[in-house]
mmCIF file of C-alpha atoms in Angstrom:
data_model
loop_
_atom_site.group_PDB
_atom_site.id
_atom_site.type_symbol
_atom_site.label_atom_id
_atom_site.label_comp_id
_atom_site.label_asym_id
_atom_site.label_seq_id
_atom_site.Cartn_x
_atom_site.Cartn_y
_atom_site.Cartn_z
ATOM 1 C CA MET A 7 -0.201 0.394 -0.049
ATOM 2 C CA PRO A 8 1.818 3.326 -1.365
ATOM 3 C CA SER A 9 1.973 5.870 1.303
ATOM 4 C CA ASP A 10 1.478 8.724 -0.484
ATOM 5 C CA PHE A 11 -2.775 8.771 -0.250
ATOM 6 C CA ASP A 12 -2.827 12.715 -2.162
ATOM 7 C CA LEU A 13 -4.846 13.581 0.914
ATOM 8 C CA ILE A 14 -5.258 17.211 1.458
ATOM 9 C CA VAL A 15 -3.886 18.385 4.989
ATOM 10 C CA ARG A 16 -4.094 21.756 6.472
ATOM 11 C CA ARG A 17 -0.472 22.605 7.342
ATOM 12 C CA THR A 18 -1.106 26.179 9.281
ATOM 13 C CA ALA A 19 -3.575 27.208 11.996
ATOM 14 C CA ARG A 20 -6.649 28.565 11.375
ATOM 15 C CA TYR A 21 -8.189 30.967 14.135
ATOM 16 C CA ASP A 22 -11.896 31.550 14.128
ATOM 17 C CA ILE A 23 -12.855 35.224 14.026
ATOM 18 C CA ALA A 24 -15.240 37.865 13.065
ATOM 19 C CA LEU A 25 -13.783 40.929 10.786
ATOM 20 C CA ARG A 26 -15.340 43.220 8.410
ATOM 21 C CA ALA A 27 -13.566 42.905 4.707
ATOM 22 C CA LYS A 28 -14.411 43.902 1.117
ATOM 23 C CA ALA A 29 -14.412 41.323 -1.582
ATOM 24 C CA GLY A 30 -14.804 41.624 -5.263
ATOM 25 C CA PRO A 31 -13.903 40.218 -8.506
ATOM 26 C CA THR A 32 -10.483 40.976 -9.830
ATOM 27 C CA GLN A 33 -9.740 42.746 -13.239
ATOM 28 C CA LEU A 34 -9.001 38.875 -14.869
ATOM 29 C CA HIS A 35 -12.780 37.556 -13.720
ATOM 30 C CA ALA A 36 -14.426 41.124 -13.612
ATOM 31 C CA ALA A 37 -16.065 40.081 -17.146
ATOM 32 C CA ALA A 38 -17.294 36.823 -16.197
ATOM 33 C CA ILE A 39 -18.518 38.244 -12.854
ATOM 34 C CA ARG A 40 -20.575 41.411 -12.878
ATOM 35 C CA LEU A 41 -21.887 42.608 -10.064
ATOM 36 C CA SER A 42 -25.056 44.958 -10.188
ATOM 37 C CA ALA A 43 -24.686 48.445 -8.913
ATOM 38 C CA THR A 44 -27.149 47.651 -6.198
ATOM 39 C CA VAL A 45 -24.653 45.111 -5.030
ATOM 40 C CA ALA A 46 -21.779 45.853 -5.446
ATOM 41 C CA ALA A 47 -19.472 50.082 -4.283
ATOM 42 C CA ARG A 48 -18.564 52.535 -6.889
ATOM 43 C CA ASN A 49 -14.910 50.223 -6.548
ATOM 44 C CA GLY A 50 -17.096 46.922 -7.356
ATOM 45 C CA LEU A 51 -16.208 45.716 -3.951
ATOM 46 C CA VAL A 52 -19.003 44.123 -1.630
ATOM 47 C CA ASP A 53 -19.071 43.691 1.995
ATOM 48 C CA VAL A 54 -17.993 40.468 3.345
ATOM 49 C CA ASP A 55 -17.250 39.101 7.144
ATOM 50 C CA VAL A 56 -14.201 36.981 7.601
ATOM 51 C CA LEU A 57 -14.937 34.108 9.618
ATOM 52 C CA ASP A 58 -11.503 32.383 9.826
ATOM 53 C CA PHE A 59 -7.442 32.943 8.914
ATOM 54 C CA SER A 60 -4.800 31.170 8.297
ATOM 55 C CA GLY A 61 -1.458 31.483 6.229
ATOM 56 C CA GLY A 62 -3.306 29.202 3.812
ATOM 57 C CA GLY A 63 -6.362 31.162 3.236
ATOM 58 C CA VAL A 64 -9.541 32.830 4.741
ATOM 59 C CA GLY A 65 -13.312 31.747 5.051
ATOM 60 C CA LEU A 66 -15.986 34.405 4.371
ATOM 61 C CA LEU A 67 -19.583 34.852 4.478
ATOM 62 C CA SER A 68 -20.968 36.860 1.984
ATOM 63 C CA MET A 69 -24.357 37.352 0.846
ATOM 64 C CA VAL A 70 -23.264 37.655 -2.635
ATOM 65 C CA PHE A 71 -21.889 34.172 -4.811
ATOM 66 C CA PHE A 72 -18.856 34.024 -6.448
ATOM 67 C CA PRO A 73 -18.381 30.876 -8.121
ATOM 68 C CA ARG A 74 -15.298 28.609 -7.545
ATOM 69 C CA ARG A 75 -12.392 28.824 -8.976
ATOM 70 C CA SER A 76 -12.595 32.492 -8.994
ATOM 71 C CA CYS A 77 -10.192 35.388 -8.251
ATOM 72 C CA LEU A 78 -11.155 38.134 -5.332
ATOM 73 C CA ARG A 79 -9.574 41.016 -4.441
ATOM 74 C CA LEU A 80 -10.140 40.999 -0.790
ATOM 75 C CA VAL A 81 -9.168 43.650 1.526
ATOM 76 C CA VAL A 82 -10.000 42.940 5.202
ATOM 77 C CA GLN A 83 -10.504 45.993 7.204
ATOM 78 C CA GLY A 84 -8.777 47.344 10.548
ATOM 79 C CA PHE A 85 -9.819 45.842 13.792
ATOM 80 C CA VAL A 86 -11.543 49.638 14.932
ATOM 81 C CA ASP A 87 -12.345 52.667 13.004
ATOM 82 C CA GLY A 88 -9.380 54.131 11.663
ATOM 83 C CA GLU A 89 -6.923 51.724 11.632
ATOM 84 C CA PRO A 90 -5.475 50.905 8.095
ATOM 85 C CA ASP A 91 -6.339 48.165 6.047
ATOM 86 C CA LEU A 92 -4.901 44.869 7.825
ATOM 87 C CA LEU A 93 -4.513 42.914 4.187
ATOM 88 C CA ASP A 94 -5.200 43.612 0.662
ATOM 89 C CA ALA A 95 -4.527 40.330 -1.303
ATOM 90 C CA VAL A 96 -5.892 38.343 -3.915
ATOM 91 C CA VAL A 97 -7.712 34.867 -2.774
ATOM 92 C CA ARG A 98 -9.110 32.266 -4.873
ATOM 93 C CA VAL A 99 -12.534 30.948 -3.872
ATOM 94 C CA GLN A 100 -11.865 27.230 -3.559
ATOM 95 C CA ARG A 101 -15.698 25.637 -2.441
ATOM 96 C CA VAL A 102 -19.154 28.178 -1.795
ATOM 97 C CA VAL A 103 -22.113 26.392 0.135
ATOM 98 C CA MET A 104 -24.855 27.739 0.975
ATOM 99 C CA SER A 105 -25.254 28.358 4.881
ATOM 100 C CA ASP A 106 -29.581 29.609 5.186
ATOM 101 C CA ARG A 107 -31.556 30.950 3.177
ATOM 102 C CA ARG A 108 -31.077 34.772 3.041
ATOM 103 C CA PRO A 109 -29.072 33.610 1.230
ATOM 104 C CA ALA A 110 -25.645 33.859 2.290
ATOM 105 C CA TYR A 111 -22.798 31.738 1.380
ATOM 106 C CA ILE A 112 -19.855 30.265 2.973
ATOM 107 C CA ILE A 113 -16.826 30.740 0.778
ATOM 108 C CA GLY A 114 -13.600 28.723 1.421
ATOM 109 C CA THR A 115 -10.885 31.212 -0.181
ATOM 110 C CA SER A 116 -6.724 30.398 -0.629
ATOM 111 C CA PHE A 117 -4.314 32.772 -1.061
ATOM 112 C CA GLU A 118 -3.538 33.357 -4.655
ATOM 113 C CA SER A 119 0.486 34.390 -5.699
ATOM 114 C CA LEU A 120 0.592 36.739 -3.151
ATOM 115 C CA SER A 121 3.329 40.005 -3.766
ATOM 116 C CA THR A 122 5.799 40.590 -0.970
ATOM 117 C CA ALA A 123 3.886 43.049 0.884
ATOM 118 C CA ALA A 124 1.102 41.104 0.885
ATOM 119 C CA GLN A 125 2.902 38.524 2.335
ATOM 120 C CA ALA A 126 4.064 40.603 5.046
ATOM 121 C CA GLN A 127 0.467 41.884 6.100
ATOM 122 C CA VAL A 128 -0.415 38.123 6.182
ATOM 123 C CA ASP A 129 2.241 37.713 8.471
ATOM 124 C CA GLN A 130 1.859 40.494 10.822
ATOM 125 C CA LEU A 131 -1.984 39.406 10.874
ATOM 126 C CA LEU A 132 -0.804 36.093 12.034
ATOM 127 C CA ALA A 133 1.292 36.856 14.129
ATOM 128 C CA ARG A 134 -1.699 39.617 16.078
ATOM 129 C CA LEU A 135 -3.758 36.481 15.929
ATOM 130 C CA GLU A 136 -1.244 34.437 17.717
ATOM 131 C CA GLY A 137 -0.034 36.715 20.295
ATOM 132 C CA GLY A 138 -3.566 37.929 21.394
ATOM 133 C CA SER A 139 -2.585 41.354 21.588
ATOM 134 C CA ASP A 140 -5.112 43.518 19.448
ATOM 135 C CA VAL A 141 -7.790 40.213 19.546
ATOM 136 C CA SER A 142 -8.165 36.859 21.293
ATOM 137 C CA PRO A 143 -9.356 34.022 18.434
ATOM 138 C CA THR A 144 -12.259 32.424 19.474
ATOM 139 C CA SER A 145 -10.089 29.319 19.129
ATOM 140 C CA ALA A 146 -7.284 27.996 17.077
ATOM 141 C CA GLU A 147 -7.281 24.648 15.823
ATOM 142 C CA GLN A 148 -4.257 22.621 14.385
ATOM 143 C CA SER A 149 -5.983 20.346 11.788
ATOM 144 C CA PRO A 150 -4.274 16.527 10.958
#
């Protein structure tokens, strides 16, 4: 029996959190994903909530459906008003599940080709979550 089973294994700790953010299709997918003016702001981003955060990606709750494999620009806002954005990065939608009849969607994403600046923002946010200086995660879990 081979020892390689092609299993996907989470290699980073995931923190359950609640942060405000905005997301919208990147220029690459803007033609395929057209958000109506009633849903998106002038910048083409919609309000979403960050549910969990890890070094590999972000879990979101959105009132707008984004299809699997699409790339989104994700801007995570500061913990308090007036604080600069915590993250501005591109993520790829890996899974989408309708959570209830509102409708609301739970969207699992992975980071896509992080720039040096975005990687530094991810590292800084993880350090804040691990240290608990500004926020205490509701739970940190390490998946096998």
